[in-house]
Every structure is written in C-alpha cells, then in structure tokens.
C-alpha cells in the first residue's frame, strides 16, 4: 500500500523488476500497455511509424526512470505521462511535422505525414482502453493535429482519456488554470473542425461495419474489378473530399470530375485496368484495398488502400494511401489470379490473412 493506494499485481511486479534490474520481467509488465500507448502516440502524431518509435522511446525512458516509480500513481498513468512528454519532445524537434496550407475554400491545413492505423493493432478492449471509433477516425486525427502540441496533449488527456485537470497538469508540469484554459481553446477548435459530431469522446462506439458500409465498399471494389466507371461514379457524393497522401492537395469535387480526373491520370487505362480488391478496416473506418495486375504479371500486387467515410450509402470522403511501403498494415502483398492471397513457402502472409476483416468475392 502506497499513499493509501493498493498496488496492482502489475505495479508490484514492475517495482520488483525495477529494484532487481530484471529486464525480462520489466519488459513483460510494460508490454501489456504497448497497444494503448501506441494509439495514444498516434493521436498525438498522426503517423503510425512515429507512434511506434515513440512507444519504444516511452519504454526506454521508463526503464531509465524505473527507480522513480513508487506506486503513488497507477503504472498506466505513469507510462502515459512519459509517452505524452516523449511525443511533445519529438514534435519540438521535428519541423517537418507541421501542417501545410490547404487549397480548399474552407480555411485549414493538411497533414502530408498522416498515415493509416491498422485496426489489428488497436487494443482489444475498446471500453477499458478508451478507444472510441470517433477518436481514431482520420477526421478526428486530422482535427487534433490543428491544435498546438501542448494544447493537443491537454485535450487528449482530459477529453479522450478522461483525466482530471490536476492529473493532466501534473503530467505536463502546468498549472490547473493553464490546463483548463488550454482545454477550452482546444474544444473550440475541435467543434470548428468537426461540426455536428458528438463531443463525448470517452464513450466507446461500435467499430463494426454497418450493412450499408459493407455494401458500398463491395460495390466500390466491384466497380474497379469491372472497370465500371458509371458504377463508380454512382457511389460518390457530388461534394466528395478526395486526397491521395502524401501528395499535396485535398480537393472537393463532383463525382463526374473525380472519375474523369482519375481516368486522365491513367487509372482504368492499359496497365491500370486489371484490379482485385479486399475489404478491411483501418482507423475504425471502412477501407478498400486495391491490387493491380500488369499485362506481363501472373499475380495481382498490392497497390493502394482507400479509406472511406460513407454517408447515406455514398462515399463522402476518400483518403488514399500508397499501400506498398506499409508492411505494418498486415495486408497480403499479392493475390492470385482468382483473388486469393498468396502465401509463400515460409508462411509469410498467413497471419495477415487471418486478421484482415473480410475478403471480397472476385468478380469476372
């Protein structure tokens, strides 16, 4: 018992490992918090690879500071404090982690460093780890990035994790008054960036795809596989927001302009007209993974992932990412001619087949 607080088994094991310099036990205890800490870092940084690095940095700092943990606060709280400050230190040093002006008519900026977050790496229990659908969706992640770093940290600690002001102030070495003021400013910005969205971020929401979402994603993939431009056009809203990261330029366009632009850019032309796709989710959002086969290739190779926001059975937002350099998404690198994931002799790809949400039925 420390300061009238009973230690959990994890905390007692952590203290024992720290006192005995038992690195194996230390790693075992802290590893249980990896996924939720990584999600926390992702909310701070909007980049999966940066979040991975800062989670590792958190564990390194925790080891170096292990003797300072006395159990007055929960181990989870202590680790979140270290992770938050690791992210703040990272942002202070990285000038390339700033937004660039948007070309859209509404004022704002774009995050060229934004990366998708694989659902398979989210904590398994959304209730306990405070992972609500809204706080991992791309729109939320982008909105948070418009907050100055320390204001961002206050908002996430207070309104996402539900920390009291005194606890957040202690973690960030601020006064309670400063935390309260920063939170008020952050909430104004978030309301501006996410109009009409609920503000109770701590209430978990479902992450299962609805029937409408499944239907639209399947139709989106079918349209690619059949080179059905009119069918693809029918799925898009006339105020579609489209971005292909890391290219600059989120644009709002009509469905016809969107399809015409993709065709003029080479899609559905020779070499870009033989597609297969699978349905999955990233950032708790429906996504279509597209595979392309060139005329001289026997198999389909991973090409891009389109993360979709679907409203009234129409695609309202389409954020595309190059999927070829993101092995952490856990996607099969190739599909056979009939759309089945290819597993090499060493078994590579077997695990990702199990974790990908759904496989679409290839059309002929």
Short mmCIF file of C-alpha atoms in Angstrom, two decimals:
data_model
loop_
_atom_site.label_atom_id
_atom_site.label_comp_id
_atom_site.label_asym_id
_atom_site.label_seq_id
_atom_site.Cartn_x
_atom_site.Cartn_y
_atom_site.Cartn_z
CA UNK A 1 0.00 0.00 0.00
CA UNK A 2 1.42 3.39 -1.09
CA UNK A 3 -0.26 6.64 -0.01
CA UNK A 4 -3.47 4.75 0.88
CA UNK A 5 -3.47 3.11 -2.52
CA UNK A 6 -3.27 -0.64 -3.08
CA UNK A 7 -0.74 -1.71 -5.70
CA UNK A 8 -1.98 -3.88 -8.52
CA UNK A 9 -0.16 -7.10 -9.37
CA UNK A 10 1.39 -5.39 -12.41
CA UNK A 11 2.62 -2.47 -10.33
CA UNK A 12 4.10 -4.72 -7.68
CA UNK A 13 5.81 -6.77 -10.40
CA UNK A 14 7.10 -3.57 -12.01
CA UNK A 15 8.60 -2.29 -8.77
CA UNK A 16 10.19 -5.68 -8.11
CA UNK A 17 11.66 -5.75 -11.61
CA UNK A 18 12.95 -2.19 -11.24
CA UNK A 19 14.62 -2.90 -7.92
CA UNK A 20 16.25 -6.10 -9.16
CA UNK A 21 17.15 -4.76 -12.63
CA UNK A 22 15.18 -7.66 -14.12
CA UNK A 23 14.86 -6.54 -17.73
CA UNK A 24 12.82 -9.57 -18.78
CA UNK A 25 10.17 -9.02 -16.11
CA UNK A 26 10.18 -5.27 -16.78
CA UNK A 27 9.51 -5.91 -20.48
CA UNK A 28 6.76 -8.40 -19.67
CA UNK A 29 4.90 -5.91 -17.47
CA UNK A 30 5.23 -2.88 -19.73
CA UNK A 31 4.46 -4.80 -22.94
CA UNK A 32 0.86 -5.21 -21.80
CA UNK A 33 0.40 -1.46 -22.27
CA UNK A 34 2.01 -1.25 -25.71
CA UNK A 35 -1.11 -1.07 -27.86
CA UNK A 36 -2.91 1.60 -25.90
CA UNK A 37 0.26 3.69 -25.58
CA UNK A 38 0.85 3.39 -29.31
CA UNK A 39 -2.69 4.59 -30.04
CA UNK A 40 -2.08 7.50 -27.67
CA UNK A 41 1.11 8.42 -29.53
CA UNK A 42 -0.70 8.09 -32.85
CA UNK A 43 -3.36 10.56 -31.73
CA UNK A 44 -0.56 12.94 -30.80
CA UNK A 45 1.44 12.45 -34.01
CA UNK A 46 -0.95 11.17 -36.76
CA UNK A 47 1.79 8.90 -38.08
CA UNK A 48 1.92 5.16 -37.37
CA UNK A 49 5.69 4.80 -37.71
CA UNK A 50 6.34 7.79 -35.45
CA UNK A 51 3.91 6.34 -32.92
CA UNK A 52 5.82 3.06 -32.94
CA UNK A 53 9.09 4.90 -32.35
CA UNK A 54 7.69 6.99 -29.51
CA UNK A 55 6.20 3.92 -27.84
CA UNK A 56 9.66 2.36 -27.87
CA UNK A 57 11.06 5.64 -26.55
CA UNK A 58 8.47 5.50 -23.77
CA UNK A 59 9.65 2.07 -22.65
CA UNK A 60 13.28 3.17 -22.81
CA UNK A 61 12.56 6.25 -20.69
CA UNK A 62 10.50 4.14 -18.28
CA UNK A 63 13.45 1.80 -17.80
CA UNK A 64 15.85 4.68 -17.26
CA UNK A 65 13.43 6.26 -14.75
CA UNK A 66 12.30 2.99 -13.18
CA UNK A 67 13.52 3.88 -9.70
CA UNK A 68 11.29 6.97 -9.68
CA UNK A 69 8.10 4.90 -9.83
CA UNK A 70 6.85 4.44 -6.28
CA UNK A 71 3.25 3.45 -6.89
CA UNK A 72 1.69 6.77 -5.87
CA UNK A 73 0.04 6.84 -9.30
CA UNK A 74 -1.07 3.87 -11.35
CA UNK A 75 1.59 2.35 -13.61
CA UNK A 76 -0.63 3.04 -16.62
CA UNK A 77 -0.85 6.72 -15.66
CA UNK A 78 2.91 6.92 -15.21
CA UNK A 79 3.53 5.39 -18.65
CA UNK A 80 1.01 7.72 -20.32
CA UNK A 81 2.80 10.67 -18.75
CA UNK A 82 6.13 9.50 -20.18
CA UNK A 83 4.59 8.80 -23.60
CA UNK A 84 2.93 12.22 -23.77
CA UNK A 85 6.16 14.03 -23.00
CA UNK A 86 8.11 11.87 -25.42
CA UNK A 87 5.69 12.95 -28.16
CA UNK A 88 5.98 16.60 -27.15
CA UNK A 89 9.78 16.38 -27.27
CA UNK A 90 9.56 14.76 -30.70
CA UNK A 91 7.28 17.50 -32.04
CA UNK A 92 9.55 20.20 -30.69
CA UNK A 93 12.46 18.81 -32.72
CA UNK A 94 10.67 17.94 -35.97
CA UNK A 95 9.88 20.89 -38.21
CA UNK A 96 8.50 18.51 -40.85
CA UNK A 97 5.64 17.53 -38.56
CA UNK A 98 3.67 20.69 -39.23
CA UNK A 99 0.63 21.18 -41.39
CA UNK A 100 0.80 22.85 -44.81
CA UNK A 101 -1.82 25.34 -46.10
CA UNK A 102 -4.86 23.73 -47.67
CA UNK A 103 -6.07 24.60 -51.15
CA UNK A 104 -9.67 24.06 -50.09
CA UNK A 105 -12.02 27.04 -49.78
CA UNK A 106 -12.53 26.38 -46.08
CA UNK A 107 -9.55 27.61 -44.03
CA UNK A 108 -7.24 24.93 -42.77
CA UNK A 109 -4.20 22.85 -43.49
CA UNK A 110 -3.21 19.36 -44.47
CA UNK A 111 -1.07 16.68 -42.86
CA UNK A 112 1.16 15.14 -45.51
CA UNK A 113 2.66 12.91 -42.82
CA UNK A 114 -0.72 11.33 -41.97
CA UNK A 115 -0.66 7.51 -42.07
CA UNK A 116 -3.47 4.98 -41.63
CA UNK A 117 -3.66 2.97 -38.41
CA UNK A 118 -4.25 -0.80 -38.69
CA UNK A 119 -7.24 -1.94 -36.67
CA UNK A 120 -5.45 -5.18 -35.81
CA UNK A 121 -3.02 -3.12 -33.70
CA UNK A 122 -5.72 -1.41 -31.64
CA UNK A 123 -6.26 -2.50 -28.02
CA UNK A 124 -8.56 -5.48 -27.82
CA UNK A 125 -10.96 -3.96 -25.28
CA UNK A 126 -12.33 -0.60 -26.52
CA UNK A 127 -14.10 0.08 -23.21
CA UNK A 128 -11.07 -0.38 -20.98
CA UNK A 129 -8.54 1.28 -23.28
CA UNK A 130 -10.85 4.17 -24.12
CA UNK A 131 -10.68 3.53 -27.85
CA UNK A 132 -13.88 5.00 -29.27
CA UNK A 133 -14.45 4.95 -33.00
CA UNK A 134 -14.50 8.74 -33.28
CA UNK A 135 -11.07 9.20 -31.70
CA UNK A 136 -9.20 7.05 -34.20
CA UNK A 137 -11.06 8.07 -37.37
CA UNK A 138 -8.99 10.09 -39.82
CA UNK A 139 -11.21 13.18 -39.45
CA UNK A 140 -10.61 13.25 -35.70
CA UNK A 141 -6.88 12.61 -36.05
CA UNK A 142 -6.55 15.43 -38.59
CA UNK A 143 -8.62 17.80 -36.43
CA UNK A 144 -6.43 17.14 -33.39
CA UNK A 145 -3.34 17.99 -35.43
CA UNK A 146 -4.62 21.54 -35.81
CA UNK A 147 -4.09 22.03 -32.08
CA UNK A 148 -0.71 23.29 -30.87
CA UNK A 149 1.23 20.34 -29.38
CA UNK A 150 0.75 21.14 -25.69
CA UNK A 151 -2.90 22.06 -26.23
CA UNK A 152 -3.25 18.78 -28.13
CA UNK A 153 -1.81 16.88 -25.19
CA UNK A 154 -4.21 18.58 -22.77
CA UNK A 155 -7.20 17.80 -24.97
CA UNK A 156 -6.29 14.13 -25.35
CA UNK A 157 -5.54 13.62 -21.67
CA UNK A 158 -8.65 15.44 -20.49
CA UNK A 159 -11.35 14.76 -23.07
CA UNK A 160 -10.24 11.45 -24.58
CA UNK A 161 -8.64 9.69 -21.63
CA UNK A 162 -10.82 11.47 -19.07
CA UNK A 163 -8.07 12.61 -16.74
CA UNK A 164 -8.95 15.24 -14.13
CA UNK A 165 -7.35 18.65 -14.60
CA UNK A 166 -4.96 18.18 -11.67
CA UNK A 167 -3.66 14.91 -13.08
CA UNK A 168 -3.13 16.39 -16.55
CA UNK A 169 -1.44 19.44 -15.05
CA UNK A 170 0.97 17.24 -13.09
CA UNK A 171 1.82 15.17 -16.18
CA UNK A 172 2.57 18.25 -18.28
CA UNK A 173 4.09 20.33 -15.48
CA UNK A 174 1.45 23.02 -15.90
CA UNK A 175 -0.90 24.75 -13.50
CA UNK A 176 -4.52 23.61 -13.30
CA UNK A 177 -5.55 27.05 -14.58
CA UNK A 178 -3.30 26.63 -17.64
CA UNK A 179 -4.75 23.20 -18.36
CA UNK A 180 -8.31 24.50 -18.05
CA UNK A 181 -7.60 27.40 -20.38
CA UNK A 182 -5.87 25.15 -22.95
CA UNK A 183 -8.76 22.71 -22.88
CA UNK A 184 -11.31 25.44 -23.50
CA UNK A 185 -9.37 26.67 -26.54
CA UNK A 186 -8.92 23.13 -27.82
CA UNK A 187 -12.63 22.38 -27.57
CA UNK A 188 -13.46 25.48 -29.64
CA UNK A 189 -11.09 24.33 -32.38
CA UNK A 190 -12.42 20.77 -32.32
CA UNK A 191 -16.02 21.99 -32.62
CA UNK A 192 -14.99 24.07 -35.63
CA UNK A 193 -13.16 21.17 -37.23
CA UNK A 194 -15.79 18.54 -36.50
CA UNK A 195 -19.15 20.32 -36.71
CA UNK A 196 -22.12 18.19 -35.86
CA UNK A 197 -20.02 15.48 -34.21
CA UNK A 198 -20.66 14.38 -30.63
CA UNK A 199 -18.20 15.69 -28.08
CA UNK A 200 -18.41 12.84 -25.58
CA UNK A 201 -15.18 11.27 -26.83
CA UNK A 202 -14.86 8.92 -23.87
CA UNK A 203 -17.98 6.93 -24.72
CA UNK A 204 -16.98 3.94 -26.85
CA UNK A 205 -18.77 3.48 -30.14
CA UNK A 206 -19.18 0.44 -32.34
CA UNK A 207 -16.40 -0.37 -34.76
CA UNK A 208 -18.29 -2.96 -36.77
CA UNK A 209 -19.08 -2.07 -40.34
CA UNK A 210 -22.77 -1.46 -40.98
CA UNK A 211 -24.57 -3.30 -43.74
CA UNK A 212 -24.60 -0.08 -45.78
CA UNK A 213 -20.86 0.37 -45.35
CA UNK A 214 -20.16 -3.20 -46.37
CA UNK A 215 -22.36 -2.83 -49.43
CA UNK A 216 -20.73 0.41 -50.56
CA UNK A 217 -17.18 -0.89 -50.14
CA UNK A 218 -18.04 -4.07 -52.05
CA UNK A 219 -19.61 -2.01 -54.83
CA UNK A 220 -16.53 0.24 -54.92
CA UNK A 221 -14.28 -2.80 -55.37
CA UNK A 222 -16.64 -4.37 -57.92
CA UNK A 223 -16.60 -1.17 -59.97
CA UNK A 224 -12.80 -1.33 -60.12
CA UNK A 225 -12.73 -5.00 -61.00
CA UNK A 226 -15.20 -4.46 -63.84
CA UNK A 227 -13.80 -1.09 -64.93
CA UNK A 228 -17.32 0.21 -64.41
CA UNK A 229 -16.86 3.98 -64.42
CA UNK A 230 -20.54 4.81 -64.25
CA UNK A 231 -20.96 2.43 -61.32
CA UNK A 232 -18.02 4.01 -59.55
CA UNK A 233 -19.41 7.48 -60.21
CA UNK A 234 -22.76 6.50 -58.71
CA UNK A 235 -21.07 5.70 -55.38
CA UNK A 236 -19.55 9.16 -54.93
CA UNK A 237 -21.17 12.26 -53.48
CA UNK A 238 -21.06 15.41 -55.55
CA UNK A 239 -19.17 17.14 -52.75
CA UNK A 240 -16.58 14.38 -52.47
CA UNK A 241 -13.46 15.24 -50.45
CA UNK A 242 -10.53 13.40 -52.01
CA UNK A 243 -6.86 13.16 -51.06
CA UNK A 244 -4.06 10.83 -52.12
CA UNK A 245 -1.37 11.07 -49.47
CA UNK A 246 1.43 12.02 -49.30
CA UNK A 247 0.61 14.18 -52.36
CA UNK A 248 -0.47 17.72 -51.54
CA UNK A 249 -3.98 18.80 -52.34
CA UNK A 250 -7.20 17.62 -50.72
CA UNK A 251 -9.92 18.65 -53.13
CA UNK A 252 -13.69 18.83 -53.19
CA UNK A 253 -15.13 17.68 -56.50
CA UNK A 254 -18.21 16.25 -58.15
CA UNK A 255 -18.47 12.53 -58.77
CA UNK A 256 -18.05 13.08 -62.51
CA UNK A 257 -14.98 15.28 -62.07
CA UNK A 258 -13.44 12.76 -59.69
CA UNK A 259 -13.77 9.84 -62.10
CA UNK A 260 -12.69 11.95 -65.09
CA UNK A 261 -9.62 13.05 -63.14
CA UNK A 262 -8.67 9.50 -62.22
CA UNK A 263 -9.05 8.34 -65.81
CA UNK A 264 -7.00 11.26 -67.18
CA UNK A 265 -4.35 10.37 -64.60
CA UNK A 266 -4.06 6.86 -66.04
CA UNK A 267 -6.44 4.76 -63.96
CA UNK A 268 -8.53 2.27 -65.93
CA UNK A 269 -6.10 2.63 -68.85
CA UNK A 270 -3.87 -0.23 -70.05
CA UNK A 271 -1.70 -1.40 -67.16
CA UNK A 272 -4.15 0.08 -64.65
CA UNK A 273 -7.30 -1.75 -65.68
CA UNK A 274 -6.93 -5.20 -64.10
CA UNK A 275 -7.95 -4.98 -60.44
CA UNK A 276 -8.83 -7.14 -57.48
CA UNK A 277 -9.78 -5.87 -54.06
CA UNK A 278 -10.39 -6.83 -50.46
CA UNK A 279 -12.50 -5.13 -47.81
CA UNK A 280 -10.93 -4.26 -44.47
CA UNK A 281 -10.98 -1.53 -41.84
CA UNK A 282 -8.30 0.92 -40.72
CA UNK A 283 -8.75 3.70 -38.18
CA UNK A 284 -12.09 2.02 -37.39
CA UNK A 285 -13.24 3.07 -40.87
CA UNK A 286 -14.25 1.03 -43.93
CA UNK A 287 -11.45 0.63 -46.44
CA UNK A 288 -10.90 -0.93 -49.85
CA UNK A 289 -7.51 -2.46 -50.57
CA UNK A 290 -6.75 -2.48 -54.29
CA UNK A 291 -4.40 -4.85 -56.09
CA UNK A 292 -3.22 -4.29 -59.68
CA UNK A 293 -2.00 -6.80 -62.26
CA UNK A 294 0.11 -5.58 -65.15
CA UNK A 295 -0.21 -7.30 -68.57
CA UNK A 296 3.01 -9.30 -68.11
CA UNK A 297 2.40 -10.35 -64.46
CA UNK A 298 0.82 -13.63 -63.25
CA UNK A 299 -0.47 -12.15 -60.00
CA UNK A 300 -2.01 -9.04 -58.51
CA UNK A 301 0.28 -6.81 -56.45
CA UNK A 302 -0.67 -4.54 -53.58
CA UNK A 303 -1.29 -1.04 -54.91
CA UNK A 304 -3.28 1.30 -52.66
CA UNK A 305 -5.73 1.48 -49.81
CA UNK A 306 -8.74 3.78 -49.96
CA UNK A 307 -10.16 4.78 -46.57
CA UNK A 308 -13.79 5.78 -46.94
CA UNK A 309 -16.29 7.82 -44.96
CA UNK A 310 -19.72 6.74 -46.05
CA UNK A 311 -22.81 8.89 -45.54
CA UNK A 312 -26.27 7.78 -46.70
CA UNK A 313 -24.78 4.99 -48.84
CA UNK A 314 -22.49 7.42 -50.65
CA UNK A 315 -18.74 7.99 -50.33
CA UNK A 316 -18.30 11.43 -48.78
CA UNK A 317 -14.55 11.28 -48.08
CA UNK A 318 -11.94 9.17 -49.86
CA UNK A 319 -8.41 9.25 -48.49
CA UNK A 320 -5.99 7.15 -50.50
CA UNK A 321 -2.63 5.86 -49.31
CA UNK A 322 0.14 4.06 -51.16
CA UNK A 323 0.00 0.64 -49.50
CA UNK A 324 3.23 -0.77 -50.91
CA UNK A 325 5.54 0.64 -48.24
CA UNK A 326 3.43 -0.12 -45.18
CA UNK A 327 4.01 -3.75 -44.11
CA UNK A 328 2.60 -2.88 -40.68
CA UNK A 329 -0.87 -2.74 -42.23
CA UNK A 330 -0.70 -6.53 -42.36
CA UNK A 331 -2.01 -6.79 -45.92
CA UNK A 332 -1.15 -9.68 -48.27
CA UNK A 333 1.44 -8.37 -50.76
CA UNK A 334 -0.04 -10.36 -53.65
CA UNK A 335 -3.26 -12.04 -54.75
CA UNK A 336 -3.56 -14.92 -57.19
CA UNK A 337 -5.40 -14.53 -60.49
CA UNK A 338 -8.63 -15.55 -58.76
CA UNK A 339 -8.15 -13.05 -55.94
CA UNK A 340 -6.83 -15.41 -53.25
CA UNK A 341 -3.97 -14.16 -51.01
CA UNK A 342 -0.68 -15.83 -51.89
CA UNK A 343 1.27 -17.39 -49.03
CA UNK A 344 4.95 -18.09 -49.62
CA UNK A 345 6.74 -21.25 -48.52
CA UNK A 346 7.87 -19.64 -45.27
CA UNK A 347 4.27 -18.88 -44.41
CA UNK A 348 4.53 -15.14 -44.94
CA UNK A 349 1.08 -13.69 -45.33
CA UNK A 350 -0.70 -16.37 -43.34
CA UNK A 351 -1.14 -14.16 -40.31
CA UNK A 352 -2.39 -11.21 -42.28
CA UNK A 353 -4.99 -13.38 -43.97
CA UNK A 354 -6.40 -14.14 -40.56
CA UNK A 355 -6.53 -10.56 -39.35
CA UNK A 356 -7.86 -8.85 -42.49
CA UNK A 357 -11.50 -8.12 -41.82
CA UNK A 358 -13.13 -9.52 -44.96
CA UNK A 359 -12.23 -10.81 -48.38
CA UNK A 360 -14.34 -9.63 -51.28
CA UNK A 361 -15.57 -12.17 -53.78
CA UNK A 362 -13.70 -11.58 -57.05
CA UNK A 363 -15.90 -10.81 -59.99
CA UNK A 364 -15.28 -11.90 -63.52
#
